[in-house]
């Protein structure tokens, strides 16, 4: 890690220059933030689990024809990805009402939505990632109308596929956030799924108990955060090869 040039440090990941041009290494940290950075903590072992969970979900999505930036996992905390130009729009898909939609629109928590709802947020920490309309995205040139159509179509496909995948292991996919990037190939550009798909950016509820198996456990101080992520990995059949030394530790430090 020390040899590589750091490109960017985010809240939960660090990006390093990759071994070949056009590649990056994504390093998954144990850091957790919530409420636009106001709450911070360390969830020991989260990075290892998220690296493995995102590898698994991106690979499965790739197999059903969703283009992604993922190349391969390198080790416990790192994965090789294609370098993309991140589109500054967070795409949220919701199946069940939770979180901000309840506050914003007064929808009762846990109400099934009449249909899956896709929302866009402008990726800007200073502004607190505001909800935006397609109009803002295209008018300000964050994405072209065709790009946005592609993103919406991909987001709905991801939702269909992941909803089924999680349902099969007793988990309801309540909502999730995706990021997309532009991948350049000579003169050609295509939009691919980027960033990560992990319990940090999804709401996952146990089908029996409706208990949270995601970052809401950290946001709401519910405890057993890493255990919940571990259970998601276990149900997906991908518990990482980590020994107890790598995984154990205080679940949440603030
Ligand atoms: N989300 C995310 N990053 C963000 C905002 C939201 O990953 O910056 C995810 C969040 O984990 C949830 C979904 O997107 O699965 C919808 O989040 P919501 O708008 O309800 O916001 P929140 O209640 O998390 O503030």
mmCIF file of C-alpha atoms and ligand atoms in Angstrom:
data_model
loop_
_atom_site.group_PDB
_atom_site.id
_atom_site.type_symbol
_atom_site.label_atom_id
_atom_site.label_comp_id
_atom_site.label_asym_id
_atom_site.label_seq_id
_atom_site.Cartn_x
_atom_site.Cartn_y
_atom_site.Cartn_z
ATOM 1 C CA UNK A 1 0.000 0.000 0.000
ATOM 2 C CA UNK A 2 2.787 2.393 0.866
ATOM 3 C CA UNK A 3 4.260 2.154 -2.633
ATOM 4 C CA UNK A 4 1.124 3.290 -4.360
ATOM 5 C CA UNK A 5 0.067 6.834 -4.988
ATOM 6 C CA UNK A 6 -3.121 7.787 -3.203
ATOM 7 C CA UNK A 7 -5.642 9.343 -5.545
ATOM 8 C CA UNK A 8 -8.491 10.070 -3.172
ATOM 9 C CA UNK A 9 -9.621 9.411 0.380
ATOM 10 C CA UNK A 10 -13.332 9.157 1.031
ATOM 11 C CA UNK A 11 -15.309 8.400 4.174
ATOM 12 C CA UNK A 12 -15.178 4.622 3.923
ATOM 13 C CA UNK A 13 -12.637 3.972 1.154
ATOM 14 C CA UNK A 14 -9.273 5.074 -0.180
ATOM 15 C CA UNK A 15 -8.457 4.997 -3.880
ATOM 16 C CA UNK A 16 -4.917 4.265 -5.015
ATOM 17 C CA UNK A 17 -3.332 4.269 -8.428
ATOM 18 C CA UNK A 18 -3.727 0.798 -9.945
ATOM 19 C CA UNK A 19 -1.034 -1.473 -11.388
ATOM 20 C CA UNK A 20 -1.961 -0.624 -14.989
ATOM 21 C CA UNK A 21 -3.142 2.631 -16.543
ATOM 22 C CA UNK A 22 -6.896 2.966 -16.345
ATOM 23 C CA UNK A 23 -7.141 0.956 -13.132
ATOM 24 C CA UNK A 24 -7.493 1.909 -9.473
ATOM 25 C CA UNK A 25 -7.251 0.027 -6.208
ATOM 26 C CA UNK A 26 -10.188 0.517 -3.808
ATOM 27 C CA UNK A 27 -9.184 0.045 -0.175
ATOM 28 C CA UNK A 28 -12.091 -0.495 2.245
ATOM 29 C CA UNK A 29 -11.637 1.173 5.636
ATOM 30 C CA UNK A 30 -13.419 0.407 8.908
ATOM 31 C CA UNK A 31 -14.497 4.040 9.247
ATOM 32 C CA UNK A 32 -18.185 4.832 9.338
ATOM 33 C CA UNK A 33 -19.924 8.173 9.048
ATOM 34 C CA UNK A 34 -23.553 9.172 9.151
ATOM 35 C CA UNK A 35 -25.723 12.281 9.056
ATOM 36 C CA UNK A 36 -23.434 14.050 6.601
ATOM 37 C CA UNK A 37 -20.287 13.377 8.644
ATOM 38 C CA UNK A 38 -21.676 14.550 11.998
ATOM 39 C CA UNK A 39 -21.463 11.055 13.459
ATOM 40 C CA UNK A 40 -18.243 9.126 13.056
ATOM 41 C CA UNK A 41 -17.015 5.794 14.265
ATOM 42 C CA UNK A 42 -14.904 2.758 13.589
ATOM 43 C CA UNK A 43 -16.599 -0.564 12.933
ATOM 44 C CA UNK A 44 -13.783 -3.054 13.268
ATOM 45 C CA UNK A 45 -13.852 -5.586 10.434
ATOM 46 C CA UNK A 46 -16.379 -3.660 8.306
ATOM 47 C CA UNK A 47 -13.876 -2.967 5.522
ATOM 48 C CA UNK A 48 -13.066 -6.650 5.100
ATOM 49 C CA UNK A 49 -16.744 -7.576 4.941
ATOM 50 C CA UNK A 50 -17.673 -4.746 2.583
ATOM 51 C CA UNK A 51 -14.834 -5.605 0.217
ATOM 52 C CA UNK A 52 -16.118 -9.156 0.019
ATOM 53 C CA UNK A 53 -19.826 -8.248 -0.174
ATOM 54 C CA UNK A 54 -19.269 -5.664 -2.918
ATOM 55 C CA UNK A 55 -17.093 -8.120 -4.863
ATOM 56 C CA UNK A 56 -19.849 -10.703 -4.679
ATOM 57 C CA UNK A 57 -22.720 -8.396 -5.647
ATOM 58 C CA UNK A 58 -20.803 -6.645 -8.464
ATOM 59 C CA UNK A 59 -19.734 -10.037 -9.845
ATOM 60 C CA UNK A 60 -23.287 -11.403 -9.767
ATOM 61 C CA UNK A 61 -24.543 -8.232 -11.471
ATOM 62 C CA UNK A 62 -21.815 -8.483 -14.104
ATOM 63 C CA UNK A 63 -22.950 -12.042 -14.835
ATOM 64 C CA UNK A 64 -26.468 -10.856 -15.634
ATOM 65 C CA UNK A 65 -25.182 -8.143 -17.957
ATOM 66 C CA UNK A 66 -24.947 -5.068 -15.748
ATOM 67 C CA UNK A 67 -21.648 -3.350 -16.655
ATOM 68 C CA UNK A 68 -19.567 -2.488 -13.581
ATOM 69 C CA UNK A 69 -16.157 -1.022 -12.784
ATOM 70 C CA UNK A 70 -15.202 -4.108 -10.749
ATOM 71 C CA UNK A 71 -12.246 -6.175 -12.003
ATOM 72 C CA UNK A 72 -11.223 -8.458 -9.141
ATOM 73 C CA UNK A 73 -10.591 -8.587 -5.427
ATOM 74 C CA UNK A 74 -6.896 -8.330 -4.584
ATOM 75 C CA UNK A 75 -6.832 -9.106 -0.873
ATOM 76 C CA UNK A 76 -8.843 -8.747 2.325
ATOM 77 C CA UNK A 77 -9.385 -5.013 2.009
ATOM 78 C CA UNK A 78 -8.583 -4.159 -1.592
ATOM 79 C CA UNK A 79 -10.142 -4.624 -4.996
ATOM 80 C CA UNK A 80 -9.007 -3.685 -8.469
ATOM 81 C CA UNK A 81 -11.468 -1.529 -10.401
ATOM 82 C CA UNK A 82 -11.508 0.343 -13.687
ATOM 83 C CA UNK A 83 -10.897 4.045 -13.421
ATOM 84 C CA UNK A 84 -14.078 5.906 -14.273
ATOM 85 C CA UNK A 85 -15.209 9.493 -14.206
ATOM 86 C CA UNK A 86 -17.749 9.475 -11.390
ATOM 87 C CA UNK A 87 -21.059 11.123 -12.265
ATOM 88 C CA UNK A 88 -21.888 13.445 -9.327
ATOM 89 C CA UNK A 89 -25.362 11.985 -8.865
ATOM 90 C CA UNK A 90 -26.342 9.411 -6.246
ATOM 91 C CA UNK A 91 -29.146 7.205 -7.474
ATOM 92 C CA UNK A 92 -31.385 5.862 -4.710
ATOM 93 C CA UNK A 93 -33.926 3.110 -5.375
ATOM 94 C CA UNK A 94 -36.628 2.520 -2.780
ATOM 95 C CA UNK A 95 -39.015 -0.406 -2.380
ATOM 96 C CA UNK A 96 -40.177 0.243 1.177
ATOM 97 C CA UNK A 97 -40.391 3.619 2.895
ATOM 98 C CA UNK A 98 -37.538 4.327 5.304
ATOM 99 C CA UNK A 99 -35.160 7.142 6.152
ATOM 100 C CA UNK A 100 -35.373 10.461 4.371
ATOM 101 C CA UNK A 101 -38.511 9.766 2.320
ATOM 102 C CA UNK A 102 -40.480 9.320 5.556
ATOM 103 C CA UNK A 103 -39.256 12.641 6.939
ATOM 104 C CA UNK A 104 -39.594 14.524 3.666
ATOM 105 C CA UNK A 105 -42.988 13.270 2.522
ATOM 106 C CA UNK A 106 -44.590 11.973 5.710
ATOM 107 C CA UNK A 107 -44.797 8.413 4.415
ATOM 108 C CA UNK A 108 -45.116 5.948 7.313
ATOM 109 C CA UNK A 109 -41.919 4.048 8.101
ATOM 110 C CA UNK A 110 -41.887 0.509 6.649
ATOM 111 C CA UNK A 111 -44.822 1.181 4.286
ATOM 112 C CA UNK A 112 -44.427 -0.749 1.045
ATOM 113 C CA UNK A 113 -44.242 1.772 -1.818
ATOM 114 C CA UNK A 114 -46.811 1.531 -4.642
ATOM 115 C CA UNK A 115 -43.890 0.886 -6.979
ATOM 116 C CA UNK A 116 -40.125 1.161 -6.826
ATOM 117 C CA UNK A 117 -39.125 4.808 -6.671
ATOM 118 C CA UNK A 118 -35.888 6.158 -8.128
ATOM 119 C CA UNK A 119 -34.494 9.378 -6.676
ATOM 120 C CA UNK A 120 -31.460 11.465 -7.544
ATOM 121 C CA UNK A 121 -29.217 13.328 -5.133
ATOM 122 C CA UNK A 122 -26.494 15.777 -6.095
ATOM 123 C CA UNK A 123 -23.230 14.366 -4.736
ATOM 124 C CA UNK A 124 -21.933 17.356 -2.803
ATOM 125 C CA UNK A 125 -20.908 17.067 0.860
ATOM 126 C CA UNK A 126 -20.952 20.826 1.464
ATOM 127 C CA UNK A 127 -24.590 20.960 0.412
ATOM 128 C CA UNK A 128 -25.466 17.723 2.224
ATOM 129 C CA UNK A 129 -26.276 15.775 -0.971
ATOM 130 C CA UNK A 130 -29.572 17.533 -1.836
ATOM 131 C CA UNK A 131 -32.431 15.763 -3.616
ATOM 132 C CA UNK A 132 -32.556 16.967 -7.223
ATOM 133 C CA UNK A 133 -34.792 16.477 -10.252
ATOM 134 C CA UNK A 134 -33.750 15.201 -13.688
ATOM 135 C CA UNK A 135 -34.080 18.817 -14.809
ATOM 136 C CA UNK A 136 -31.208 19.916 -12.540
ATOM 137 C CA UNK A 137 -29.007 17.042 -13.638
ATOM 138 C CA UNK A 138 -29.383 17.698 -17.335
ATOM 139 C CA UNK A 139 -29.542 21.510 -17.124
ATOM 140 C CA UNK A 140 -26.323 21.710 -15.099
ATOM 141 C CA UNK A 141 -24.699 19.070 -17.305
ATOM 142 C CA UNK A 142 -23.937 16.560 -14.540
ATOM 143 C CA UNK A 143 -25.263 13.898 -16.908
ATOM 144 C CA UNK A 144 -26.786 13.962 -20.391
ATOM 145 C CA UNK A 145 -30.426 12.894 -20.803
ATOM 146 C CA UNK A 146 -29.308 9.632 -22.453
ATOM 147 C CA UNK A 147 -26.844 8.939 -19.604
ATOM 148 C CA UNK A 148 -29.586 9.504 -17.080
ATOM 149 C CA UNK A 149 -31.924 7.134 -18.941
ATOM 150 C CA UNK A 150 -29.184 4.494 -18.871
ATOM 151 C CA UNK A 151 -28.601 5.056 -15.154
ATOM 152 C CA UNK A 152 -32.308 4.775 -14.338
ATOM 153 C CA UNK A 153 -32.674 1.589 -16.416
ATOM 154 C CA UNK A 154 -29.589 0.037 -14.814
ATOM 155 C CA UNK A 155 -30.729 1.041 -11.331
ATOM 156 C CA UNK A 156 -34.078 -0.707 -11.863
ATOM 157 C CA UNK A 157 -32.368 -3.833 -13.198
ATOM 158 C CA UNK A 158 -30.037 -3.840 -10.212
ATOM 159 C CA UNK A 159 -33.072 -3.472 -7.969
ATOM 160 C CA UNK A 160 -34.902 -6.399 -9.583
ATOM 161 C CA UNK A 161 -31.873 -8.643 -9.446
ATOM 162 C CA UNK A 162 -30.720 -7.756 -5.936
ATOM 163 C CA UNK A 163 -34.255 -7.825 -4.491
ATOM 164 C CA UNK A 164 -34.539 -11.445 -5.652
ATOM 165 C CA UNK A 165 -31.054 -12.351 -4.535
ATOM 166 C CA UNK A 166 -31.580 -10.975 -1.033
ATOM 167 C CA UNK A 167 -35.113 -12.379 -0.740
ATOM 168 C CA UNK A 168 -33.605 -15.800 -1.408
ATOM 169 C CA UNK A 169 -31.547 -15.456 1.770
ATOM 170 C CA UNK A 170 -34.320 -14.003 3.917
ATOM 171 C CA UNK A 171 -33.465 -10.324 3.505
ATOM 172 C CA UNK A 172 -35.696 -7.518 2.243
ATOM 173 C CA UNK A 173 -33.940 -4.932 0.090
ATOM 174 C CA UNK A 174 -35.637 -1.801 1.422
ATOM 175 C CA UNK A 175 -33.575 0.800 -0.433
ATOM 176 C CA UNK A 176 -30.058 1.396 -1.695
ATOM 177 C CA UNK A 177 -27.782 3.976 -3.261
ATOM 178 C CA UNK A 178 -25.797 3.508 -6.468
ATOM 179 C CA UNK A 179 -23.105 5.560 -8.149
ATOM 180 C CA UNK A 180 -22.226 5.438 -11.817
ATOM 181 C CA UNK A 181 -19.167 6.435 -13.798
ATOM 182 C CA UNK A 182 -18.128 7.090 -17.355
ATOM 183 C CA UNK A 183 -15.737 4.508 -18.743
ATOM 184 C CA UNK A 184 -13.747 5.655 -21.751
ATOM 185 C CA UNK A 185 -12.608 3.198 -24.397
ATOM 186 C CA UNK A 186 -10.783 5.077 -27.172
ATOM 187 C CA UNK A 187 -13.439 7.512 -28.345
ATOM 188 C CA UNK A 188 -16.337 5.516 -26.913
ATOM 189 C CA UNK A 189 -17.929 6.174 -23.570
ATOM 190 C CA UNK A 190 -20.263 3.943 -21.626
ATOM 191 C CA UNK A 191 -21.864 4.286 -18.249
ATOM 192 C CA UNK A 192 -20.992 1.594 -15.719
ATOM 193 C CA UNK A 193 -21.943 0.873 -12.140
ATOM 194 C CA UNK A 194 -19.155 2.115 -9.841
ATOM 195 C CA UNK A 195 -18.306 2.674 -6.157
ATOM 196 C CA UNK A 196 -19.604 -0.175 -3.953
ATOM 197 C CA UNK A 197 -22.731 -2.102 -3.050
ATOM 198 C CA UNK A 198 -22.550 -2.903 0.657
ATOM 199 C CA UNK A 199 -24.673 -2.613 3.806
ATOM 200 C CA UNK A 200 -23.161 0.899 4.161
ATOM 201 C CA UNK A 201 -25.372 2.087 1.303
ATOM 202 C CA UNK A 202 -28.353 -0.263 1.498
ATOM 203 C CA UNK A 203 -31.188 -0.856 3.917
ATOM 204 C CA UNK A 204 -31.470 -4.589 4.484
ATOM 205 C CA UNK A 205 -34.170 -5.920 6.791
ATOM 206 C CA UNK A 206 -34.460 -9.453 8.061
ATOM 207 C CA UNK A 207 -37.586 -10.938 6.514
ATOM 208 C CA UNK A 208 -38.788 -12.444 9.802
ATOM 209 C CA UNK A 209 -38.024 -9.711 12.318
ATOM 210 C CA UNK A 210 -37.625 -6.581 10.131
ATOM 211 C CA UNK A 211 -34.379 -6.035 12.082
ATOM 212 C CA UNK A 212 -31.799 -3.834 10.351
ATOM 213 C CA UNK A 213 -28.766 -5.603 8.891
ATOM 214 C CA UNK A 214 -27.085 -2.442 7.608
ATOM 215 C CA UNK A 215 -25.620 0.928 8.562
ATOM 216 C CA UNK A 216 -28.839 1.964 10.333
ATOM 217 C CA UNK A 217 -27.477 -0.101 13.257
ATOM 218 C CA UNK A 218 -24.639 2.440 13.439
ATOM 219 C CA UNK A 219 -26.823 5.490 12.674
ATOM 220 C CA UNK A 220 -29.316 4.562 15.381
ATOM 221 C CA UNK A 221 -26.861 3.074 17.915
ATOM 222 C CA UNK A 222 -28.560 -0.317 17.754
ATOM 223 C CA UNK A 223 -25.311 -2.200 18.464
ATOM 224 C CA UNK A 224 -23.981 -5.400 16.842
ATOM 225 C CA UNK A 225 -23.098 -3.521 13.666
ATOM 226 C CA UNK A 226 -20.307 -5.751 12.429
ATOM 227 C CA UNK A 227 -22.277 -8.834 13.457
ATOM 228 C CA UNK A 228 -25.117 -7.708 11.189
ATOM 229 C CA UNK A 229 -22.753 -7.187 8.225
ATOM 230 C CA UNK A 230 -21.235 -10.576 9.005
ATOM 231 C CA UNK A 231 -24.684 -12.163 8.948
ATOM 232 C CA UNK A 232 -25.376 -10.622 5.527
ATOM 233 C CA UNK A 233 -22.114 -12.135 4.248
ATOM 234 C CA UNK A 234 -22.895 -15.464 5.887
ATOM 235 C CA UNK A 235 -26.342 -15.664 4.300
ATOM 236 C CA UNK A 236 -24.883 -14.778 0.915
ATOM 237 C CA UNK A 237 -22.500 -17.700 1.461
ATOM 238 C CA UNK A 238 -19.388 -15.551 1.308
ATOM 239 C CA UNK A 239 -18.006 -15.273 4.821
ATOM 240 C CA UNK A 240 -14.451 -14.024 4.262
ATOM 241 C CA UNK A 241 -11.521 -16.155 5.207
ATOM 242 C CA UNK A 242 -10.644 -13.715 7.984
ATOM 243 C CA UNK A 243 -9.505 -15.175 11.261
ATOM 244 C CA UNK A 244 -10.869 -13.961 14.569
ATOM 245 C CA UNK A 245 -7.958 -11.538 14.900
ATOM 246 C CA UNK A 246 -9.136 -9.621 11.831
ATOM 247 C CA UNK A 247 -12.801 -9.591 12.606
ATOM 248 C CA UNK A 248 -13.226 -9.209 16.333
ATOM 249 C CA UNK A 249 -12.986 -6.057 18.343
ATOM 250 C CA UNK A 250 -15.319 -3.428 19.658
ATOM 251 C CA UNK A 251 -18.327 -3.290 17.363
ATOM 252 C CA UNK A 252 -18.638 0.464 17.415
ATOM 253 C CA UNK A 253 -16.427 3.198 18.776
ATOM 254 C CA UNK A 254 -17.538 6.754 18.635
HETATM 255 N N1 LIG B 1 -27.430 6.431 1.177
HETATM 256 C C1 LIG B 1 -26.077 6.353 0.986
HETATM 257 N N2 LIG B 1 -25.329 7.500 0.977
HETATM 258 C C2 LIG B 1 -25.881 8.722 1.145
HETATM 259 C C3 LIG B 1 -27.266 8.801 1.358
HETATM 260 C C4 LIG B 1 -28.023 7.644 1.364
HETATM 261 O O1 LIG B 1 -25.527 5.264 0.814
HETATM 262 O O2 LIG B 1 -25.151 9.730 1.109
HETATM 263 C C5 LIG B 1 -28.238 5.207 1.174
HETATM 264 C C6 LIG B 1 -28.752 4.853 2.563
HETATM 265 O O3 LIG B 1 -27.880 3.963 3.198
HETATM 266 C C7 LIG B 1 -30.078 4.206 2.264
HETATM 267 C C8 LIG B 1 -30.543 4.863 0.951
HETATM 268 O O4 LIG B 1 -29.379 5.409 0.361
HETATM 269 O O5 LIG B 1 -29.917 2.830 2.025
HETATM 270 C C9 LIG B 1 -31.578 5.934 1.156
HETATM 271 O O6 LIG B 1 -31.104 6.846 2.115
HETATM 272 P P1 LIG B 1 -32.045 8.040 2.635
HETATM 273 O O7 LIG B 1 -32.300 8.994 1.526
HETATM 274 O O8 LIG B 1 -33.235 7.466 3.299
HETATM 275 O O9 LIG B 1 -31.151 8.839 3.636
HETATM 276 P P2 LIG B 1 -30.812 8.595 5.179
HETATM 277 O O10 LIG B 1 -32.048 8.234 5.886
HETATM 278 O O11 LIG B 1 -29.788 7.515 5.157
HETATM 279 O O12 LIG B 1 -30.245 9.923 5.580
#
